[in-house]
């Protein structure tokens, strides 16, 4: 093995706590379209990065900070520089309409990173956020998820609607803004009205969504 | 009394306005003045009076005397100026006051602007802001909100007339379809009737706001502004458009406390305001080719369509199911997308409704045009029906 590979091995974090794959699901949206939510591997990260890039200069609703940070996080996942991270795509007919990501801190604790809805008006972000909470609680079997918000929209959707517990003394990795926590009890309380979707995704529907393709338009850019 | 007509209309895109309240109001105002062909150079517009309608400019934006600021912003000094606050009926009230100013001879040409910024608040704050129109002693302190009124009202109507949630969704889908043709509409997507009513995911993607009211049977919170130029028809002043005549205006109030009404389902003020407007116009419901009814909740479009005399009591939903209220139906309602999809910046709504009817009567409602429309009705609903203004506009000659 070349020296660089040994060095690289030293640099890569071990993967310990994202040990269960999130099974893809689909949701019928208000328009009748089917959105597929699925976890992606590192091989699919380049298109996720491309999908996020156009939002990096959109100041409105804090898309810029969310997009820039998400870009870095996905890049960090792709290049093995973040420990126990995962990335989900939301796609409609293969088109990327939203992305969420997060990581596991340890076996009991999850950490939500970012949620970005590329297509607006269909509460896609709410569904994608619910999917990652579902992953932490129902598949990784964790007890709590640490959450911060960088936009008023995020604060309304997560902190208020999920009645998150304020825990400012806990340090979230996203820069020390006030931390909130979704506990298992809160998840169980809100899950019936926040989380939906069906499994398995019919083969034909899944095939129509893989590979993912870039969004056709960004309403945020107008 | 002098005859009054509308010669200019302006309308911002409803939704989120990334600017100040005054910028938004001025944008609609300037568009209306340009539409009327008014010379915008300082001192040449010859606008005698400006009415600015807004429910929240004082409460939300912390601006008092906003009409004076607007007049100065768009160089209409020394026009007379007043701000009109009458809850969600502020817009139509301002149109009524403009009509009175002209009809009385106090003014010849009047600018009416309705403007609101609701998206600078959280959803909860907006709901609270709107709830301040409820009775300050008997309703508001107990936590009653407009969605809660609408929920109870809808449930009662369901029990009495057999209305279903699907009936509400049918009205909603129709209005969303209309909004797809309105470039000023806040929400431009068409929900699938099946997806929002029967699909397994429906309870999450179309959740209850106040049972049985769901997200897709209530209006969004919107920023927005709309404006009109009204003028006397006897001055000989020329404008870019032939005037659309205001044939009738009616306004009525009802008990402020909804629980004090003998029958809570009886929207007396809607019926009475329409009756007065019909009487003044010398017309009846049969003369109306197109209507904009205040559908802050889908139930209101249904019940108002009955109260203004389009359909018998209890049959508004049946008419919607049969497609009679669609653009190509015999009583097209909310061709703009209504409050449901065009949006509901409360103080702007009454003005926006009139803008849509003017566009319909001018034949400018591309994609949603009602064939041969000559006469239209607007109903602007304040409080939970405690102060309602109805306006009839026509291109027909008087008499």
Coordinates of C-alpha atoms in Angstrom, one line a residue:
Chain A
X1 CA 0.0 0.0 0.0
X2 CA 1.3 3.4 -1.0
X3 CA 2.1 5.9 1.8
X4 CA -0.7 8.1 0.8
X5 CA -3.2 5.3 1.4
X6 CA -1.9 4.7 4.9
X7 CA -2.2 8.4 5.6
X8 CA -5.7 8.3 4.2
X9 CA -6.6 5.4 6.4
X10 CA -5.4 7.4 9.4
X11 CA -7.6 10.4 8.3
X12 CA -10.8 8.4 7.8
X13 CA -13.2 8.1 10.8
X14 CA -14.4 4.7 11.6
X15 CA -18.0 3.9 10.7
X16 CA -19.8 2.7 13.8
X17 CA -23.3 4.0 14.4
X18 CA -24.9 4.3 10.9
X19 CA -25.1 0.6 10.6
X20 CA -28.6 0.2 9.3
X21 CA -29.7 1.2 5.9
X22 CA -32.8 3.5 5.6
X23 CA -35.3 1.6 3.4
X24 CA -36.6 3.7 0.6
X25 CA -40.2 4.8 0.8
X26 CA -42.6 6.9 -1.2
X27 CA -45.2 9.5 -0.4
X28 CA -48.1 10.8 -2.5
X29 CA -47.9 14.5 -2.5
X30 CA -50.8 16.9 -2.7
X31 CA -50.3 17.2 -6.5
X32 CA -50.6 13.4 -6.7
X33 CA -47.0 13.1 -7.6
X34 CA -45.0 10.4 -5.9
X35 CA -41.9 11.5 -4.0
X36 CA -39.3 8.7 -3.3
X37 CA -37.1 9.2 -0.3
X38 CA -34.0 7.1 -0.2
X39 CA -30.5 7.0 1.3
X40 CA -27.6 7.5 -1.1
X41 CA -24.2 6.1 -1.2
X42 CA -21.0 8.0 -1.7
X43 CA -21.1 7.3 -5.4
X44 CA -24.3 9.4 -5.8
X45 CA -22.9 12.3 -3.8
X46 CA -21.6 14.3 -6.9
X47 CA -25.1 14.9 -8.2
X48 CA -26.4 15.9 -4.8
X49 CA -23.5 18.4 -4.6
X50 CA -24.5 19.8 -8.0
X51 CA -28.1 20.0 -6.9
X52 CA -27.2 22.1 -3.9
X53 CA -24.7 24.4 -5.6
X54 CA -27.1 26.9 -7.3
X55 CA -28.6 27.8 -3.9
X56 CA -25.4 28.9 -2.4
X57 CA -25.9 32.5 -3.3
X58 CA -29.6 32.7 -2.5
X59 CA -29.8 34.9 0.6
X60 CA -33.6 34.7 1.0
X61 CA -34.8 32.3 3.7
X62 CA -31.1 31.5 4.5
X63 CA -30.8 29.2 1.5
X64 CA -27.2 30.4 1.2
X65 CA -26.0 29.2 4.6
X66 CA -28.0 26.0 4.4
X67 CA -26.7 25.2 0.9
X68 CA -23.1 26.0 1.6
X69 CA -23.0 24.0 4.8
X70 CA -24.9 21.1 3.3
X71 CA -22.4 21.1 0.4
X72 CA -19.6 20.9 2.8
X73 CA -21.3 18.1 4.8
X74 CA -22.0 16.0 1.7
X75 CA -18.5 16.5 0.5
X76 CA -17.3 15.5 3.9
X77 CA -19.4 12.4 3.7
X78 CA -18.2 11.6 0.2
X79 CA -14.6 12.0 1.0
X80 CA -14.7 10.3 4.4
X81 CA -14.2 13.4 6.6
X82 CA -17.4 13.2 8.7
X83 CA -18.1 10.3 11.0
X84 CA -21.3 8.3 10.7
X85 CA -23.1 10.6 8.3
X86 CA -26.0 9.8 6.0
X87 CA -27.6 11.6 3.1
X88 CA -31.2 11.1 1.8
X89 CA -32.6 12.4 -1.5
X90 CA -36.2 13.2 -2.2
X91 CA -36.9 12.7 -5.9
X92 CA -40.0 12.9 -8.2
X93 CA -39.6 11.0 -11.4
X94 CA -35.8 11.0 -10.7
X95 CA -35.6 14.8 -10.3
X96 CA -34.0 15.9 -7.0
X97 CA -36.6 18.0 -5.1
X98 CA -35.0 18.0 -1.7
X99 CA -32.1 16.7 0.4
X100 CA -31.6 16.0 4.1
X101 CA -28.6 14.8 6.0
X102 CA -27.4 14.1 9.6
X103 CA -25.1 11.9 11.6
X104 CA -25.0 9.7 14.6
X105 CA -23.0 10.9 17.5
X106 CA -23.2 7.6 19.3
X107 CA -25.5 4.6 19.6
X108 CA -28.1 6.6 21.5
X109 CA -27.7 10.1 20.1
X110 CA -28.4 11.4 16.6
X111 CA -27.6 14.8 15.2
X112 CA -29.7 16.5 12.5
X113 CA -27.6 18.6 10.0
X114 CA -29.7 20.2 7.3
X115 CA -32.9 20.0 5.3
X116 CA -33.2 21.7 2.0
X117 CA -36.4 21.8 -0.1
X118 CA -35.5 22.6 -3.7
X119 CA -39.1 22.5 -4.9
X120 CA -41.4 24.6 -2.8
X121 CA -45.0 24.7 -1.8
X122 CA -45.6 21.0 -1.2
X123 CA -44.2 20.7 2.3
X124 CA -41.4 18.5 1.0
X125 CA -39.0 19.8 3.6
X126 CA -41.3 18.7 6.3
X127 CA -41.5 15.2 4.8
X128 CA -37.8 14.9 4.4
X129 CA -37.1 16.1 7.9
X130 CA -39.6 13.5 9.2
X131 CA -37.8 10.8 7.2
X132 CA -34.5 11.5 8.9
X133 CA -36.2 11.5 12.3
X134 CA -37.8 8.2 11.4
X135 CA -34.3 6.9 10.6
X136 CA -32.8 8.0 13.9
X137 CA -35.7 6.7 16.1
X138 CA -37.2 3.8 14.2
X139 CA -34.2 2.3 12.4
X140 CA -31.1 3.3 14.4
X141 CA -33.2 3.0 17.5
X142 CA -31.7 6.1 19.1
X143 CA -33.1 8.0 22.1
X144 CA -32.7 11.6 21.1
X145 CA -31.7 13.8 18.1
X146 CA -30.0 17.2 18.5
X147 CA -31.4 19.8 16.2
X148 CA -30.7 23.5 15.4
X149 CA -32.4 25.9 13.0
X150 CA -30.7 28.4 10.8
X151 CA -33.9 29.9 9.3
X152 CA -37.2 31.1 10.7
X153 CA -38.9 28.5 8.5
X154 CA -36.8 25.8 10.1
X155 CA -37.6 27.1 13.6
X156 CA -41.3 27.0 12.8
X157 CA -41.3 23.6 11.3
X158 CA -39.1 21.8 13.8
X159 CA -38.8 23.7 17.1
X160 CA -42.4 24.8 17.3
X161 CA -44.3 22.1 15.4
X162 CA -42.5 19.2 17.1
X163 CA -42.4 21.1 20.4
X164 CA -38.7 20.4 20.7
X165 CA -37.1 20.5 24.1
X166 CA -34.7 23.4 24.5
X167 CA -31.2 22.3 25.7
X168 CA -28.9 25.3 25.1
X169 CA -26.2 23.8 27.3
X170 CA -25.6 21.1 24.7
X171 CA -23.2 22.0 21.9
X172 CA -24.4 21.1 18.4
X173 CA -21.8 20.9 15.7
X174 CA -23.4 23.6 13.6
X175 CA -21.7 26.6 15.3
X176 CA -23.1 26.8 18.8
X177 CA -26.6 28.2 18.0
X178 CA -29.2 27.2 20.5
X179 CA -29.7 23.4 20.6
X180 CA -33.1 21.7 20.7
X181 CA -33.8 18.0 21.2
X182 CA -36.4 15.7 19.7
X183 CA -36.9 13.0 22.3
X184 CA -38.4 9.6 21.7
X185 CA -41.5 10.7 23.5
X186 CA -41.9 13.8 21.4
X187 CA -41.3 11.7 18.2
X188 CA -44.0 9.2 19.2
X189 CA -46.4 12.1 19.9
X190 CA -45.9 13.8 16.6
X191 CA -45.1 10.9 14.3
X192 CA -48.7 10.1 13.3
X193 CA -49.3 13.6 11.9
X194 CA -45.8 14.4 10.7
X195 CA -44.5 11.2 9.1
X196 CA -46.0 9.2 6.4
X197 CA -45.0 7.0 3.4
X198 CA -45.1 3.5 2.1
X199 CA -42.7 0.6 1.7
X200 CA -41.6 -1.1 -0.3
X201 CA -41.3 1.3 -3.2
X202 CA -42.7 -0.5 -6.3
X203 CA -39.9 -1.6 -8.6
X204 CA -41.2 0.5 -11.4
X205 CA -41.4 3.7 -9.3
X206 CA -37.9 3.0 -7.9
X207 CA -36.5 2.5 -11.3
X208 CA -38.0 5.8 -12.4
X209 CA -36.1 7.5 -9.6
X210 CA -32.7 6.0 -10.1
X211 CA -30.4 7.5 -11.1
X212 CA -31.3 10.9 -9.7
X213 CA -31.1 13.9 -12.0
X214 CA -30.6 17.6 -11.4
X215 CA -33.6 19.9 -10.6
X216 CA -35.1 21.4 -13.7
X217 CA -35.6 24.8 -12.1
X218 CA -34.9 26.7 -8.8
X219 CA -37.9 28.9 -7.9
X220 CA -35.6 30.4 -5.2
X221 CA -33.4 31.9 -7.9
X222 CA -36.2 34.1 -9.3
Chain B
X1 CA -75.2 61.2 -6.9
X2 CA -72.4 61.1 -9.4
X3 CA -71.6 57.9 -11.2
X4 CA -68.2 56.4 -10.4
X5 CA -66.1 54.1 -12.5
X6 CA -62.7 52.3 -12.2
X7 CA -60.1 53.2 -14.8
X8 CA -56.9 51.7 -13.4
X9 CA -55.9 48.5 -11.6
X10 CA -52.6 47.3 -10.1
X11 CA -51.7 44.2 -8.2
X12 CA -48.4 42.8 -6.8
X13 CA -47.7 39.1 -6.9
X14 CA -49.1 37.8 -3.7
X15 CA -46.9 35.5 -1.5
X16 CA -43.8 36.8 0.0
X17 CA -42.8 40.5 -0.5
X18 CA -39.1 41.1 0.0
X19 CA -39.3 44.8 0.8
X20 CA -41.0 47.3 3.0
X21 CA -44.7 47.8 3.5
X22 CA -44.6 51.1 1.7
X23 CA -42.6 49.7 -1.3
X24 CA -45.3 47.0 -1.7
X25 CA -48.2 49.5 -1.5
X26 CA -46.4 51.9 -3.8
X27 CA -45.7 49.2 -6.4
X28 CA -49.4 48.4 -6.7
X29 CA -50.4 52.1 -6.6
X30 CA -48.0 53.0 -9.4
X31 CA -49.1 50.1 -11.5
X32 CA -52.8 51.2 -11.2
X33 CA -51.9 54.8 -12.0
X34 CA -49.9 53.7 -15.1
X35 CA -52.8 51.4 -16.1
X36 CA -55.1 54.4 -15.9
X37 CA -52.7 56.5 -18.0
X38 CA -52.2 59.0 -15.2
X39 CA -49.1 61.2 -15.6
X40 CA -46.9 60.3 -12.7
X41 CA -44.8 63.4 -12.8
X42 CA -45.0 65.3 -9.5
X43 CA -48.1 67.6 -9.4
X44 CA -49.6 66.2 -12.6
X45 CA -51.4 63.1 -11.4
X46 CA -54.4 65.0 -10.2
X47 CA -55.4 62.5 -7.6
X48 CA -57.6 64.2 -5.1
X49 CA -57.7 61.5 -2.4
X50 CA -55.9 58.3 -1.4
X51 CA -57.4 55.6 0.8
X52 CA -54.9 53.0 2.0
X53 CA -56.6 49.9 3.4
X54 CA -54.7 47.7 5.8
X55 CA -55.6 45.7 8.9
X56 CA -52.1 45.4 10.2
X57 CA -50.0 48.3 9.1
X58 CA -50.2 49.8 12.6
X59 CA -50.2 46.5 14.6
X60 CA -47.7 44.5 12.5
X61 CA -45.6 47.0 10.7
X62 CA -45.7 49.7 13.5
X63 CA -46.6 52.5 11.0
X64 CA -49.3 55.0 11.8
X65 CA -50.7 57.5 9.4
X66 CA -49.5 55.1 6.6
X67 CA -51.7 56.8 3.9
X68 CA -49.8 60.0 4.4
X69 CA -46.5 58.2 4.0
X70 CA -47.8 56.5 0.8
X71 CA -48.9 59.8 -0.7
X72 CA -45.5 61.3 -0.1
X73 CA -43.7 58.2 -1.4
X74 CA -45.4 58.3 -4.8
X75 CA -45.5 62.1 -5.1
X76 CA -49.2 62.6 -4.9
X77 CA -49.0 65.5 -2.5
X78 CA -51.3 67.4 -1.7
X79 CA -53.9 64.7 -2.1
X80 CA -56.1 64.0 0.9
X81 CA -55.2 60.8 2.6
X82 CA -56.7 58.3 5.1
X83 CA -55.8 54.9 6.3
X84 CA -58.8 52.5 6.5
X85 CA -58.8 49.7 9.0
X86 CA -61.9 47.5 9.0
X87 CA -60.5 44.0 9.6
X88 CA -60.4 41.8 6.5
X89 CA -63.1 44.0 5.0
X90 CA -60.7 47.0 5.0
X91 CA -60.2 46.8 1.2
X92 CA -63.8 46.9 0.1
X93 CA -64.5 49.5 2.8
X94 CA -61.9 51.7 1.2
X95 CA -63.5 51.3 -2.2
X96 CA -66.8 52.2 -0.6
X97 CA -65.3 55.4 0.9
X98 CA -63.7 56.3 -2.4
X99 CA -67.1 55.9 -4.0
X100 CA -68.6 58.1 -1.4
X101 CA -65.9 60.8 -1.8
X102 CA -66.5 61.0 -5.5
X103 CA -70.3 60.6 -5.5
X104 CA -70.5 63.4 -2.9
X105 CA -68.4 65.8 -5.0
X106 CA -65.6 66.0 -2.5
X107 CA -63.2 64.4 -5.0
X108 CA -63.1 63.6 -8.7
X109 CA -60.4 61.0 -8.9
X110 CA -59.3 58.7 -6.0
X111 CA -56.6 56.1 -5.6
X112 CA -57.4 53.1 -3.4
X113 CA -54.6 50.8 -2.2
X114 CA -55.0 47.7 -0.1
X115 CA -51.8 46.3 1.4
X116 CA -50.7 43.8 4.0
X117 CA -47.6 42.1 5.1
X118 CA -48.3 38.8 7.0
X119 CA -45.3 36.7 6.2
X120 CA -43.0 38.8 8.4
X121 CA -44.8 37.0 11.2
X122 CA -44.7 33.3 12.2
X123 CA -47.8 31.3 11.4
X124 CA -48.8 31.5 15.1
X125 CA -48.4 35.2 15.2
X126 CA -50.4 35.7 12.0
X127 CA -53.2 33.6 13.4
X128 CA -53.1 35.7 16.6
X129 CA -53.0 38.9 14.5
X130 CA -56.1 37.9 12.5
X131 CA -57.8 36.7 15.7
X132 CA -57.7 40.3 17.0
X133 CA -60.8 40.9 14.8
X134 CA -62.8 38.7 17.1
X135 CA -64.7 40.2 20.1
X136 CA -62.1 41.6 22.5
X137 CA -64.0 40.6 25.6
X138 CA -66.1 37.6 24.6
X139 CA -64.0 35.7 22.1
X140 CA -60.3 36.7 21.8
X141 CA -59.3 36.2 25.5
X142 CA -60.6 32.6 25.3
X143 CA -58.3 31.7 22.5
X144 CA -60.8 31.6 19.7
X145 CA -59.1 32.0 16.3
X146 CA -60.6 32.3 12.8
X147 CA -59.7 28.7 11.9
X148 CA -61.5 27.6 15.0
X149 CA -64.6 29.6 14.1
X150 CA -64.4 28.1 10.6
X151 CA -64.0 24.6 12.0
X152 CA -67.1 24.9 14.2
X153 CA -69.0 26.5 11.4
X154 CA -68.1 23.8 8.9
X155 CA -69.0 21.0 11.3
X156 CA -72.4 22.6 12.0
X157 CA -73.0 23.0 8.2
X158 CA -71.9 19.4 7.6
X159 CA -74.4 18.1 10.2
X160 CA -77.2 20.2 8.8
X161 CA -76.7 19.9 5.1
X162 CA -74.5 16.8 4.6
X163 CA -71.5 18.6 3.4
X164 CA -68.3 16.4 3.1
X165 CA -64.6 17.2 3.3
X166 CA -64.5 16.2 -0.3
X167 CA -66.9 19.0 -1.1
X168 CA -64.5 21.5 0.4
X169 CA -61.6 19.9 -1.5
X170 CA -63.6 20.3 -4.8
X171 CA -63.9 24.0 -4.2
X172 CA -60.2 24.2 -3.3
X173 CA -59.0 22.3 -6.4
X174 CA -61.2 24.6 -8.6
X175 CA -59.6 27.7 -7.1
X176 CA -56.1 26.3 -7.4
X177 CA -56.8 25.5 -11.1
X178 CA -57.9 29.1 -11.6
X179 CA -54.8 30.5 -9.9
X180 CA -52.6 28.7 -12.4
X181 CA -53.8 31.3 -14.9
X182 CA -53.3 34.3 -12.5
X183 CA -49.7 35.5 -12.6
X184 CA -50.3 37.3 -9.3
X185 CA -51.4 34.3 -7.4
X186 CA -49.5 33.2 -4.3
X187 CA -49.8 29.4 -4.8
X188 CA -49.5 28.0 -8.3
X189 CA -50.0 24.3 -8.0
X190 CA -53.0 22.1 -8.5
X191 CA -53.7 19.6 -5.8
X192 CA -55.1 16.2 -6.8
X193 CA -58.5 15.7 -5.3
X194 CA -57.7 12.0 -4.6
X195 CA -54.3 12.9 -3.0
X196 CA -55.7 15.5 -0.6
X197 CA -58.8 13.5 0.4
X198 CA -58.5 9.7 0.0
X199 CA -54.9 8.8 -0.4
X200 CA -53.2 6.9 2.5
X201 CA -50.8 9.9 2.9
X202 CA -53.7 12.5 2.9
X203 CA -53.7 13.0 6.7
X204 CA -50.1 14.1 6.7
X205 CA -49.8 16.0 3.4
X206 CA -53.2 17.7 4.0
X207 CA -53.4 17.9 7.8
X208 CA -56.2 19.3 9.9
X209 CA -55.8 22.9 10.9
X210 CA -59.1 23.0 12.9
X211 CA -61.1 19.8 12.3
X212 CA -62.8 19.5 9.8
X213 CA -60.7 22.3 8.2
X214 CA -57.5 21.1 6.6
X215 CA -54.6 22.9 5.0
X216 CA -56.2 22.6 1.5
X217 CA -59.5 24.0 2.7
X218 CA -58.0 27.2 4.1
X219 CA -56.1 30.1 2.7
X220 CA -52.4 30.8 3.0
X221 CA -50.8 33.7 4.8
X222 CA -49.7 36.2 2.2
X223 CA -48.1 39.5 1.6
X224 CA -49.7 41.5 -1.1
X225 CA -51.0 44.8 -2.4
X226 CA -53.7 45.8 -4.9
X227 CA -54.8 49.2 -6.2
X228 CA -57.6 50.9 -8.1
X229 CA -58.1 54.3 -9.6
X230 CA -61.7 55.5 -9.3
X231 CA -63.0 58.5 -11.1
X232 CA -66.3 60.4 -11.6
X233 CA -67.9 59.7 -14.9
X234 CA -69.0 63.3 -15.4
X235 CA -65.7 65.1 -15.5
X236 CA -64.7 64.5 -19.1
X237 CA -61.2 63.5 -18.0
X238 CA -59.7 60.9 -20.2
X239 CA -58.0 57.8 -19.1
X240 CA -56.3 54.8 -20.8
X241 CA -59.2 52.6 -20.1
X242 CA -63.0 52.9 -20.5
X243 CA -64.4 53.0 -16.9
X244 CA -65.9 49.9 -15.3
X245 CA -68.9 51.4 -13.5
X246 CA -69.6 50.8 -9.9
X247 CA -73.3 49.9 -10.0
X248 CA -73.9 49.1 -6.4
X249 CA -72.3 48.9 -3.0
X250 CA -73.8 47.4 0.1
X251 CA -72.5 47.0 3.5
X252 CA -73.9 45.3 6.6
X253 CA -72.9 44.3 10.1
X254 CA -73.9 41.5 12.3
X255 CA -73.4 40.6 16.0
X256 CA -69.7 40.8 16.7
X257 CA -70.0 37.8 19.0
X258 CA -70.8 34.9 16.7
X259 CA -72.4 32.9 19.6
X260 CA -75.0 35.6 19.9
X261 CA -76.5 34.9 16.5
X262 CA -79.8 33.0 16.6
X263 CA -78.4 30.7 13.9
X264 CA -74.6 30.6 13.7
X265 CA -74.9 29.3 10.1
X266 CA -76.9 32.4 9.1
X267 CA -74.5 34.9 7.5
X268 CA -76.9 37.7 7.7
X269 CA -74.4 40.5 6.9
X270 CA -73.4 38.7 3.6
X271 CA -77.0 38.4 2.6
X272 CA -77.9 42.0 3.6
X273 CA -74.8 43.6 2.0
X274 CA -75.6 41.8 -1.3
X275 CA -79.3 42.8 -1.1
X276 CA -78.3 46.4 -0.7
X277 CA -75.8 46.2 -3.6
X278 CA -78.4 44.6 -5.8
X279 CA -81.0 47.2 -4.9
X280 CA -78.6 50.1 -5.6
X281 CA -77.7 48.5 -8.9
X282 CA -81.2 47.6 -9.8
X283 CA -80.0 44.1 -10.4
X284 CA -80.4 40.6 -8.9
X285 CA -78.2 37.5 -8.6
X286 CA -79.3 36.4 -12.1
X287 CA -77.5 39.5 -13.5
X288 CA -74.1 38.5 -12.1
X289 CA -71.7 36.9 -14.7
X290 CA -68.7 36.4 -12.4
X291 CA -68.1 36.7 -8.7
X292 CA -65.2 36.9 -6.2
X293 CA -66.4 35.6 -2.9
X294 CA -64.3 35.7 0.3
X295 CA -63.1 32.1 0.6
X296 CA -60.7 32.5 3.5
X297 CA -62.0 29.0 4.2
X298 CA -63.6 26.9 1.5
X299 CA -66.8 26.6 3.5
X300 CA -67.3 30.4 3.1
X301 CA -67.3 30.3 -0.7
X302 CA -70.0 27.7 -0.4
X303 CA -72.2 29.5 2.1
X304 CA -71.6 33.0 0.6
X305 CA -72.7 31.6 -2.8
X306 CA -76.0 30.8 -1.2
X307 CA -76.3 34.0 0.8
X308 CA -75.8 36.3 -2.2
X309 CA -78.6 34.4 -3.9
X310 CA -76.8 32.3 -6.5
X311 CA -78.0 29.0 -5.1
X312 CA -80.7 27.9 -2.6
X313 CA -79.7 27.3 1.1
X314 CA -77.7 24.1 1.5
X315 CA -77.0 23.7 -2.2
X316 CA -73.8 25.7 -2.7
X317 CA -71.7 22.5 -2.5
X318 CA -73.9 20.7 -4.9
X319 CA -73.5 23.6 -7.4
X320 CA -69.7 23.3 -7.0
X321 CA -69.8 19.6 -7.4
X322 CA -71.8 20.0 -10.7
X323 CA -69.1 22.5 -12.0
X324 CA -71.5 25.4 -12.0
X325 CA -68.9 27.7 -10.2
X326 CA -66.1 26.9 -12.6
X327 CA -64.9 29.4 -15.2
X328 CA -67.1 27.8 -17.8
X329 CA -70.0 27.3 -15.4
X330 CA -73.1 29.4 -15.2
X331 CA -72.0 31.2 -12.0
X332 CA -68.1 31.3 -12.1
X333 CA -66.7 32.1 -8.6
X334 CA -63.2 33.1 -7.7
X335 CA -61.7 33.0 -11.1
X336 CA -58.6 34.7 -9.7
X337 CA -57.9 31.6 -7.5
X338 CA -59.7 33.2 -4.6
X339 CA -58.2 33.7 -1.2
X340 CA -57.5 30.0 -1.3
X341 CA -54.8 30.1 -4.0
X342 CA -54.3 33.7 -5.0
X343 CA -53.7 34.4 -1.3
X344 CA -55.2 36.5 1.4
X345 CA -53.2 39.6 2.6
X346 CA -56.2 40.6 4.7
X347 CA -56.4 44.4 4.1
X348 CA -55.6 44.0 0.4
X349 CA -58.2 41.3 -0.3
X350 CA -61.2 43.5 -0.9
X351 CA -59.3 45.6 -3.4
X352 CA -57.8 42.6 -5.1
X353 CA -61.3 41.1 -5.6
X354 CA -62.3 44.3 -7.4
X355 CA -59.2 44.2 -9.5
X356 CA -60.1 40.7 -10.7
X357 CA -63.6 41.7 -11.6
X358 CA -62.3 44.7 -13.6
X359 CA -60.0 42.4 -15.5
X360 CA -62.8 40.1 -16.2
X361 CA -65.1 42.9 -17.4
X362 CA -62.3 44.3 -19.6
X363 CA -61.7 40.9 -21.1
X364 CA -58.1 40.8 -19.7
X365 CA -58.3 37.6 -17.6
X366 CA -56.2 35.5 -19.9
X367 CA -56.6 31.8 -19.4
X368 CA -59.5 32.3 -16.9
X369 CA -61.7 34.7 -18.8
X370 CA -65.4 34.3 -18.3
X371 CA -67.1 34.5 -21.7
X372 CA -69.0 37.7 -22.3
X373 CA -68.7 38.9 -18.7
X374 CA -70.4 42.2 -18.3
X375 CA -71.3 42.3 -14.6
X376 CA -69.5 41.1 -11.5
X377 CA -69.9 40.9 -7.8
X378 CA -67.4 41.0 -5.0
X379 CA -68.1 40.0 -1.4
X380 CA -65.5 41.0 1.2
X381 CA -66.1 39.3 4.6
X382 CA -64.9 41.0 7.8
X383 CA -64.5 39.3 11.1
X384 CA -66.5 36.1 11.1
X385 CA -69.2 37.8 9.1
X386 CA -69.7 40.8 11.4
X387 CA -68.9 43.4 8.7
X388 CA -69.4 42.6 5.1
X389 CA -69.1 44.7 1.9
X390 CA -70.5 43.7 -1.4
X391 CA -69.8 45.6 -4.7
X392 CA -71.3 45.2 -8.1
X393 CA -69.3 46.3 -11.1
X394 CA -70.6 46.5 -14.7
X395 CA -69.8 47.5 -18.2
X396 CA -73.4 48.0 -18.9
X397 CA -74.8 51.5 -19.2
X398 CA -76.9 52.7 -16.4
X399 CA -80.7 52.2 -16.6

